[in-house]
């Protein structure tokens, strides 16, 4: 079919079965039988589960799950599942954790499990009065919120605090109500969104204004996970390594161009655990980056210092809205197994483990950058990917990767040449 004849208007696509959708997509894109069969193989996520999680499902996307070893967190040894497509991420966490294991590992804490829902109020001229009218109704607001989720209240959660802020915008002043809710072991988006929607008509009636958005804030700064750790000089290779890490951190803290990459590295570790446990990676990432910019300038999420004894002290604090119920956590079979491996019994515990992983990741990235450079370790793993891209299979993958690393250049054209040579020499050798 020519490109211009193809239509993306597929009537009733969302009502079709997965097989029907694959057929429609295959016709559109001209997929081969092998490609159709590949799509239809959903691996260890049953197709009916995938079909319940999102819309218009045609397949699944497998991402490797690796285990971070050597993690000792608050005196307890943990194995941490990480789902990522990026090489070096799992190894980085294992390495960092090994270098602080004998010194006790990571210490973590949490500020609470409170999420914020926002209600936007417009078209009020007396914004100061409106703000106070809202704050005066705290008891009624508590009742409305808690009635939305009796189960959450029974579990010890529910409405906790009320804030009303006046902000100046290009559409004029607005009164923004914050409902602050303890969501316990849930990430809480649906829980607090329901409360915000239930409350909005009352806020409009009390103030004579008009409400617009009613949605949680991903800047979950009442749900901060914290991790700290001390790496002994003898365990990391001496004072030069320590000072290299600290000046690398100072660079990130002073320069948003560097901070973006520095924090991306932290999120390499964090998002991998968030994903492996079926949590919302975008929610955690949005919260992390907004928190990194909370003082008006985007900066490092971690801090690195020298202790009184000359050791290296690292710390990390960031919003961590993750849950054990809701979303995909209870539906995705791999997420359920990941939580079993972690042996976690609360969202708080999970959030604290994730913060420790983020700190470990940052240690390894900064250490590599400040010493040998990131490419040495990275390239060895990357070389395997390039070898596979060149078509290497089985033992060929290692052989091609080794040759690329030995040559100091990891490129697809060189991998293809290496593979060709390897195959012809093995043919010649019989
Ligand atoms: P949810 O509504 O499915 O589950 C939470 C509910 O589970 C609670 O309201 C409570 O009634 C019940 N519950 C049972 N056991 C509980 C326990 N031990 N602790 C707390 N609650 C318990 O899920 P959710 O956590 O409210 O929402 C998470 C989902 O919302 C994620 O999939 C996320 O992707 C999605 N989401 C995110 C955003 C955003 O981040 N901006 C917006 C909308 C939706």
Coordinates of C-alpha atoms and ligand atoms in Angstrom, one line a residue:
X1 CA 0.0 0.0 0.0
X2 CA 1.4 3.4 -0.8
X3 CA 2.1 5.8 2.0
X4 CA -0.6 8.3 1.0
X5 CA -3.3 5.6 1.0
X6 CA -2.6 4.5 4.5
X7 CA -5.0 5.9 7.1
X8 CA -4.3 6.2 10.8
X9 CA -8.1 6.5 11.4
X10 CA -8.8 2.9 12.4
X11 CA -12.4 2.8 13.5
X12 CA -13.0 1.0 16.8
X13 CA -9.3 0.2 17.3
X14 CA -9.6 0.4 21.0
X15 CA -12.5 -2.1 21.0
X16 CA -10.5 -4.7 19.0
X17 CA -8.8 -7.7 20.5
X18 CA -5.0 -7.7 20.6
X19 CA -4.8 -10.1 17.6
X20 CA -7.1 -7.8 15.6
X21 CA -5.0 -4.8 16.4
X22 CA -1.8 -6.6 15.4
X23 CA -3.4 -7.5 12.1
X24 CA -4.5 -3.8 11.5
X25 CA -1.0 -2.5 12.5
X26 CA 0.7 -5.1 10.4
X27 CA -1.3 -4.2 7.3
X28 CA -0.6 -0.5 7.9
X29 CA 3.2 -1.0 8.4
X30 CA 3.7 -4.0 6.2
X31 CA 5.0 -6.2 9.0
X32 CA 6.4 -9.6 8.2
X33 CA 5.0 -12.8 9.7
X34 CA 8.1 -12.9 12.0
X35 CA 7.5 -9.4 13.1
X36 CA 3.8 -10.1 13.8
X37 CA 4.7 -13.2 15.8
X38 CA 7.3 -11.2 17.7
X39 CA 4.7 -8.6 18.7
X40 CA 2.2 -11.3 19.8
X41 CA 4.8 -12.8 22.2
X42 CA 4.2 -10.9 25.4
X43 CA 6.7 -12.8 27.4
X44 CA 6.0 -12.9 31.2
X45 CA 3.3 -10.2 31.1
X46 CA 0.0 -11.9 30.2
X47 CA -1.6 -10.2 27.2
X48 CA -4.9 -9.7 29.2
X49 CA -2.9 -7.9 31.9
X50 CA -1.2 -5.7 29.4
X51 CA -4.5 -4.9 27.8
X52 CA -5.9 -3.8 31.2
X53 CA -2.9 -1.6 32.0
X54 CA -3.0 0.7 29.0
X55 CA -5.1 1.3 25.8
X56 CA -4.7 0.0 22.3
X57 CA -2.2 -2.7 23.3
X58 CA -0.4 -4.6 20.5
X59 CA 2.5 -6.1 22.5
X60 CA 4.9 -5.6 25.4
X61 CA 8.4 -4.3 25.6
X62 CA 10.9 -6.4 27.6
X63 CA 13.5 -4.5 29.6
X64 CA 16.2 -6.4 31.4
X65 CA 15.9 -6.7 35.2
X66 CA 19.2 -6.9 37.0
X67 CA 19.9 -7.2 40.7
X68 CA 22.0 -4.7 42.7
X69 CA 24.1 -6.7 45.2
X70 CA 26.2 -5.5 48.2
X71 CA 23.4 -3.1 49.4
X72 CA 23.3 -2.7 53.1
X73 CA 20.6 -0.3 54.1
X74 CA 19.9 0.7 57.7
X75 CA 21.7 -2.4 58.9
X76 CA 19.9 -4.8 56.6
X77 CA 21.3 -6.5 53.5
X78 CA 19.0 -6.1 50.5
X79 CA 18.9 -7.3 46.9
X80 CA 17.5 -4.6 44.7
X81 CA 15.8 -5.3 41.4
X82 CA 16.5 -2.7 38.7
X83 CA 14.8 -2.6 35.3
X84 CA 16.9 -0.7 32.7
X85 CA 18.0 -0.9 29.2
X86 CA 21.2 1.1 29.9
X87 CA 24.5 -0.8 30.4
X88 CA 26.7 0.0 33.5
X89 CA 23.7 1.2 35.7
X90 CA 23.4 -2.0 37.7
X91 CA 27.2 -2.5 37.9
X92 CA 27.6 1.1 39.2
X93 CA 25.3 0.5 42.1
X94 CA 26.9 -2.8 43.0
X95 CA 30.4 -1.2 42.9
X96 CA 29.4 1.8 45.1
X97 CA 27.7 -0.4 47.6
X98 CA 30.7 -2.8 47.8
X99 CA 32.9 0.2 48.7
X100 CA 30.8 1.2 51.6
X101 CA 29.5 -2.2 52.8
X102 CA 32.3 -2.7 55.4
X103 CA 31.6 0.8 56.8
X104 CA 28.0 0.0 57.4
X105 CA 26.3 0.9 54.1
X106 CA 23.5 3.4 53.8
X107 CA 21.4 5.2 56.4
X108 CA 18.0 6.3 55.2
X109 CA 14.9 8.2 56.5
X110 CA 11.7 9.7 55.2
X111 CA 9.8 12.9 55.9
X112 CA 6.4 11.3 55.7
X113 CA 4.0 10.0 53.1
X114 CA 2.0 13.2 52.3
X115 CA 0.9 14.1 48.8
X116 CA -0.4 17.5 47.7
X117 CA -3.5 18.0 45.6
X118 CA -4.1 21.4 44.1
X119 CA -7.3 23.2 43.4
X120 CA -7.1 26.2 41.1
X121 CA -9.5 29.0 41.8
X122 CA -10.0 31.9 39.3
X123 CA -12.2 35.0 38.9
X124 CA -12.1 36.2 42.5
X125 CA -11.3 39.9 43.1
X126 CA -10.8 39.7 46.9
X127 CA -8.2 37.0 46.8
X128 CA -7.1 37.6 50.4
X129 CA -10.6 37.1 51.7
X130 CA -11.1 34.1 49.5
X131 CA -7.9 32.5 50.9
X132 CA -9.1 33.0 54.5
X133 CA -12.6 31.7 53.7
X134 CA -11.0 28.5 52.4
X135 CA -8.7 28.1 55.4
X136 CA -11.7 28.7 57.8
X137 CA -13.4 25.6 56.4
X138 CA -10.6 23.1 57.4
X139 CA -13.0 20.9 59.4
X140 CA -15.4 20.6 56.5
X141 CA -12.6 20.0 54.1
X142 CA -11.2 17.3 56.2
X143 CA -14.6 15.6 56.3
X144 CA -15.1 15.8 52.5
X145 CA -11.6 14.5 51.8
X146 CA -11.8 11.6 54.2
X147 CA -15.2 10.6 53.0
X148 CA -13.7 10.1 49.6
X149 CA -11.5 7.3 50.8
X150 CA -12.7 5.5 54.0
X151 CA -10.3 2.6 53.3
X152 CA -7.3 5.0 53.3
X153 CA -8.6 6.5 56.6
X154 CA -9.0 3.1 58.1
X155 CA -5.4 2.3 57.2
X156 CA -4.2 5.4 59.1
X157 CA -4.0 7.8 56.2
X158 CA -6.3 10.6 55.0
X159 CA -6.4 14.4 55.1
X160 CA -3.7 16.1 57.2
X161 CA -3.1 19.8 56.4
X162 CA -4.6 22.7 54.4
X163 CA -2.7 25.5 52.6
X164 CA -4.1 28.3 50.4
X165 CA -1.6 30.3 48.3
X166 CA -2.2 33.4 46.2
X167 CA -0.2 33.4 43.0
X168 CA 0.2 36.1 40.4
X169 CA -0.2 34.8 36.9
X170 CA -0.7 36.1 33.3
X171 CA -4.4 35.4 33.8
X172 CA -4.4 37.5 37.0
X173 CA -4.3 36.4 40.6
X174 CA -5.3 32.8 41.5
X175 CA -6.0 31.2 44.9
X176 CA -4.4 27.7 44.9
X177 CA -5.6 25.4 47.6
X178 CA -3.3 22.5 48.7
X179 CA -4.9 19.5 50.2
X180 CA -2.2 17.6 52.0
X181 CA -3.0 13.9 52.4
X182 CA -1.3 11.0 54.0
X183 CA -1.6 8.3 51.3
X184 CA 0.2 5.5 53.3
X185 CA 1.3 2.7 51.0
X186 CA -0.3 4.2 47.8
X187 CA 1.5 6.6 45.5
X188 CA -1.8 8.4 45.9
X189 CA -2.4 10.2 42.6
X190 CA -5.9 8.8 42.2
X191 CA -6.7 9.1 45.9
X192 CA -5.9 12.8 46.1
X193 CA -7.3 13.7 42.7
X194 CA -10.7 12.3 43.8
X195 CA -10.5 14.5 46.9
X196 CA -9.6 17.6 44.9
X197 CA -12.5 17.0 42.5
X198 CA -15.0 16.5 45.3
X199 CA -13.9 19.7 47.1
X200 CA -13.7 22.0 44.1
X201 CA -17.4 22.9 43.8
X202 CA -17.5 23.9 47.5
X203 CA -14.4 26.1 47.1
X204 CA -16.1 27.8 44.3
X205 CA -19.3 28.3 46.3
X206 CA -17.5 29.6 49.4
X207 CA -15.5 32.2 47.5
X208 CA -17.8 33.1 44.5
X209 CA -15.0 32.2 42.2
X210 CA -14.6 29.5 39.5
X211 CA -12.4 26.4 39.9
X212 CA -10.5 25.0 37.1
X213 CA -7.7 22.3 37.6
X214 CA -8.0 19.7 40.4
X215 CA -4.9 17.5 40.3
X216 CA -2.0 16.3 42.5
X217 CA 1.4 18.0 42.4
X218 CA 4.3 15.9 41.5
X219 CA 6.5 18.2 43.5
X220 CA 5.9 15.8 46.5
X221 CA 8.1 17.8 48.9
X222 CA 6.2 16.4 51.9
X223 CA 7.4 12.9 50.9
X224 CA 11.1 13.3 50.9
X225 CA 13.3 10.2 50.9
X226 CA 16.8 10.7 52.3
X227 CA 19.9 8.6 52.2
X228 CA 23.4 9.2 53.5
X229 CA 26.6 7.2 53.5
X230 CA 30.2 7.5 54.4
X231 CA 32.9 6.0 52.1
X232 CA 36.2 5.5 53.9
X233 CA 39.3 6.8 52.1
X234 CA 40.9 3.4 52.2
X235 CA 37.9 1.8 50.5
X236 CA 37.7 4.3 47.6
X237 CA 41.3 4.7 46.7
X238 CA 42.5 7.7 48.7
X239 CA 42.1 11.5 49.0
X240 CA 42.5 12.2 45.4
X241 CA 39.4 10.2 44.5
X242 CA 37.5 11.9 47.3
X243 CA 38.5 15.4 46.2
X244 CA 37.8 14.5 42.6
X245 CA 34.2 13.5 43.6
X246 CA 33.7 16.6 45.7
X247 CA 34.9 19.0 42.9
X248 CA 32.7 17.2 40.4
X249 CA 29.8 17.8 42.7
X250 CA 30.7 21.5 43.1
X251 CA 30.7 21.7 39.3
X252 CA 27.1 20.2 39.2
X253 CA 25.9 22.4 42.0
X254 CA 27.1 25.5 40.3
X255 CA 26.1 24.8 36.6
X256 CA 22.7 23.6 35.4
X257 CA 24.3 22.1 32.2
X258 CA 26.4 19.7 34.4
X259 CA 23.6 19.3 37.0
X260 CA 21.2 17.9 34.4
X261 CA 23.6 15.1 33.6
X262 CA 24.6 14.6 37.2
X263 CA 21.0 14.2 38.2
X264 CA 20.2 12.1 35.2
X265 CA 22.8 9.7 36.5
X266 CA 21.1 9.6 39.9
X267 CA 17.8 8.9 38.1
X268 CA 19.5 6.0 36.2
X269 CA 19.5 4.1 39.5
X270 CA 16.2 5.5 40.8
X271 CA 14.0 5.1 37.7
X272 CA 15.3 1.5 37.3
X273 CA 14.0 0.5 40.8
X274 CA 10.8 2.6 40.3
X275 CA 10.1 0.8 37.0
X276 CA 11.0 -2.7 38.3
X277 CA 8.5 -2.3 41.1
X278 CA 5.7 -1.1 38.8
X279 CA 5.8 2.5 40.0
X280 CA 5.4 5.7 37.9
X281 CA 8.8 6.7 36.7
X282 CA 7.6 10.0 35.2
X283 CA 6.0 11.1 38.6
X284 CA 9.3 10.4 40.4
X285 CA 11.4 12.1 37.7
X286 CA 9.2 15.2 37.6
X287 CA 9.3 15.5 41.4
X288 CA 13.1 15.0 41.4
X289 CA 13.9 17.7 38.8
X290 CA 11.4 20.2 40.2
X291 CA 12.9 19.6 43.7
X292 CA 16.4 20.2 42.2
X293 CA 15.2 23.6 41.0
X294 CA 13.4 24.5 44.2
X295 CA 15.7 27.4 45.1
X296 CA 15.2 29.1 41.8
X297 CA 18.2 27.5 40.1
X298 CA 18.5 23.9 38.9
X299 CA 21.2 22.2 41.1
X300 CA 22.6 18.9 42.3
X301 CA 20.2 16.6 44.2
X302 CA 23.2 15.1 46.1
X303 CA 25.7 16.7 48.4
X304 CA 29.4 15.5 48.8
X305 CA 31.6 16.6 51.7
X306 CA 34.6 15.6 53.7
X307 CA 34.0 14.2 57.2
X308 CA 36.0 15.2 60.3
X309 CA 38.1 12.0 59.7
X310 CA 38.8 12.9 56.1
X311 CA 36.3 10.3 54.6
X312 CA 33.8 11.0 51.9
X313 CA 30.2 11.8 53.0
X314 CA 27.5 11.6 50.4
X315 CA 23.8 12.5 50.9
X316 CA 20.7 12.6 48.8
X317 CA 17.2 14.0 49.5
X318 CA 14.4 14.0 47.0
X319 CA 10.6 13.5 46.6
X320 CA 9.8 9.8 46.4
X321 CA 6.1 9.2 45.6
X322 CA 6.1 5.4 45.2
X323 CA 3.6 2.9 46.4
X324 CA 3.0 -0.8 47.0
X325 CA -0.7 -0.6 45.9
X326 CA -2.3 1.1 43.0
X327 CA -1.0 1.6 39.5
X328 CA 0.8 -1.4 38.1
X329 CA 2.4 -2.5 41.3
X330 CA -0.3 -5.0 42.2
X331 CA -1.1 -6.0 38.5
X332 CA 2.3 -6.5 36.9
X333 CA 3.6 -10.0 37.8
X334 CA 7.3 -8.9 37.5
X335 CA 6.7 -6.0 39.8
X336 CA 5.2 -8.4 42.3
X337 CA 8.2 -10.6 42.2
X338 CA 10.5 -7.5 42.4
X339 CA 8.8 -6.5 45.6
X340 CA 9.2 -10.0 47.0
X341 CA 13.0 -9.9 46.2
X342 CA 13.2 -6.6 48.0
X343 CA 11.3 -8.0 50.9
X344 CA 9.6 -4.7 51.4
X345 CA 6.5 -4.2 53.5
X346 CA 5.8 -0.5 53.1
X347 CA 6.0 2.3 50.6
X348 CA 8.3 4.2 53.0
X349 CA 10.7 1.3 53.0
X350 CA 10.7 1.1 49.2
X351 CA 11.2 4.9 48.9
X352 CA 14.2 4.7 51.3
X353 CA 15.8 1.8 49.4
X354 CA 15.4 3.8 46.2
X355 CA 17.1 6.9 47.7
X356 CA 20.1 4.7 48.7
X357 CA 20.3 3.3 45.1
X358 CA 20.3 6.9 43.8
X359 CA 23.2 7.9 46.1
X360 CA 25.1 4.8 45.2
X361 CA 24.7 5.5 41.5
X362 CA 25.9 9.0 41.9
X363 CA 29.0 7.9 43.8
X364 CA 30.0 5.5 41.0
X365 CA 29.4 8.0 38.2
X366 CA 31.4 10.7 39.9
X367 CA 34.2 8.4 40.9
X368 CA 34.5 7.1 37.3
X369 CA 34.3 10.6 35.8
X370 CA 36.8 12.0 38.3
X371 CA 39.3 9.2 37.8
X372 CA 39.4 6.9 34.7
X373 CA 36.6 8.7 32.8
X374 CA 33.2 7.1 32.2
X375 CA 34.0 5.5 28.9
X376 CA 36.4 2.9 30.1
X377 CA 33.8 0.9 32.0
X378 CA 31.0 1.9 29.9
X379 CA 32.6 1.0 26.6
X380 CA 33.3 -2.6 27.6
X381 CA 29.5 -3.1 28.1
X382 CA 28.6 -0.9 25.2
X383 CA 30.9 -3.0 23.0
X384 CA 28.7 -6.0 23.7
X385 CA 25.7 -4.1 22.5
X386 CA 27.5 -3.0 19.4
X387 CA 28.7 -6.5 18.7
X388 CA 25.1 -7.8 18.9
X389 CA 23.9 -4.9 16.6
X390 CA 26.6 -6.1 14.1
X391 CA 24.9 -9.5 14.1
X392 CA 27.3 -11.4 16.5
X393 CA 25.6 -14.3 18.3
X394 CA 26.8 -16.7 21.1
X395 CA 30.5 -16.7 21.6
X396 CA 31.0 -14.2 18.8
X397 CA 29.6 -11.4 21.0
X398 CA 32.4 -11.6 23.5
X399 CA 35.1 -12.1 20.9
X400 CA 34.0 -9.1 18.8
X401 CA 33.5 -6.9 22.0
X402 CA 37.0 -7.8 23.2
X403 CA 38.5 -6.9 19.9
X404 CA 36.7 -3.5 19.8
X405 CA 37.8 -2.7 23.4
X406 CA 41.4 -3.8 22.6
X407 CA 41.4 -1.5 19.6
X408 CA 40.1 1.4 21.7
X409 CA 37.3 2.2 19.3
X410 CA 33.7 0.9 19.7
X411 CA 32.0 1.5 16.4
X412 CA 29.4 -0.5 14.4
X413 CA 31.4 -0.6 11.2
X414 CA 34.4 -1.9 13.1
X415 CA 32.3 -4.5 14.8
X416 CA 30.9 -5.7 11.4
X417 CA 34.4 -5.9 10.0
X418 CA 35.6 -7.8 13.1
X419 CA 32.7 -10.2 12.8
X420 CA 33.3 -10.9 9.1
X421 CA 36.9 -11.6 9.8
X422 CA 36.1 -13.8 12.8
X423 CA 33.6 -15.9 10.7
X424 CA 36.0 -16.2 7.7
X425 CA 38.9 -17.3 9.9
X426 CA 36.7 -19.8 11.8
X427 CA 35.6 -21.2 8.4
X428 CA 39.2 -21.4 7.2
X429 CA 40.1 -23.1 10.4
X430 CA 37.5 -25.7 9.7
Ligands
LIG1 P1 -5.1 3.7 43.4 O1 -6.1 4.7 43.5 O2 -5.2 2.6 42.5 O3 -4.9 3.0 44.9 C1 -4.9 3.8 46.1 C2 -6.1 3.3 46.9 O4 -5.8 2.0 47.4 C3 -6.2 4.2 48.1 O5 -7.0 5.3 47.8 C4 -6.8 3.3 49.1 O6 -8.2 3.4 49.1 C5 -6.4 1.9 48.6 N1 -5.5 1.2 49.5 C6 -5.5 -0.2 49.8 N2 -4.4 -0.5 50.6 C7 -3.8 0.6 50.8 C8 -2.6 0.9 51.6 N3 -1.9 0.0 52.3 N4 -2.2 2.2 51.6 C9 -2.9 3.2 51.0 N5 -4.0 2.9 50.2 C10 -4.4 1.7 50.2 O7 -3.6 4.3 43.2 P2 -3.0 5.7 43.6 O8 -1.7 5.3 44.4 O9 -3.9 6.7 44.2 O10 -2.5 6.2 42.1 C11 -1.4 5.7 41.5 C12 -1.5 5.8 40.0 O11 -2.0 7.0 39.5 C13 -0.3 5.5 39.3 O12 -0.5 4.5 38.3 C14 0.0 6.8 38.5 O13 0.7 6.5 37.3 C15 -1.3 7.4 38.3 N6 -1.4 8.8 38.1 C16 -0.4 9.7 38.2 C17 -0.6 11.0 38.1 C18 0.6 11.9 38.3 O14 1.6 11.5 38.8 N7 0.5 13.2 37.9 C19 -1.8 11.5 37.7 C20 -2.9 10.6 37.6 C21 -2.7 9.3 37.8

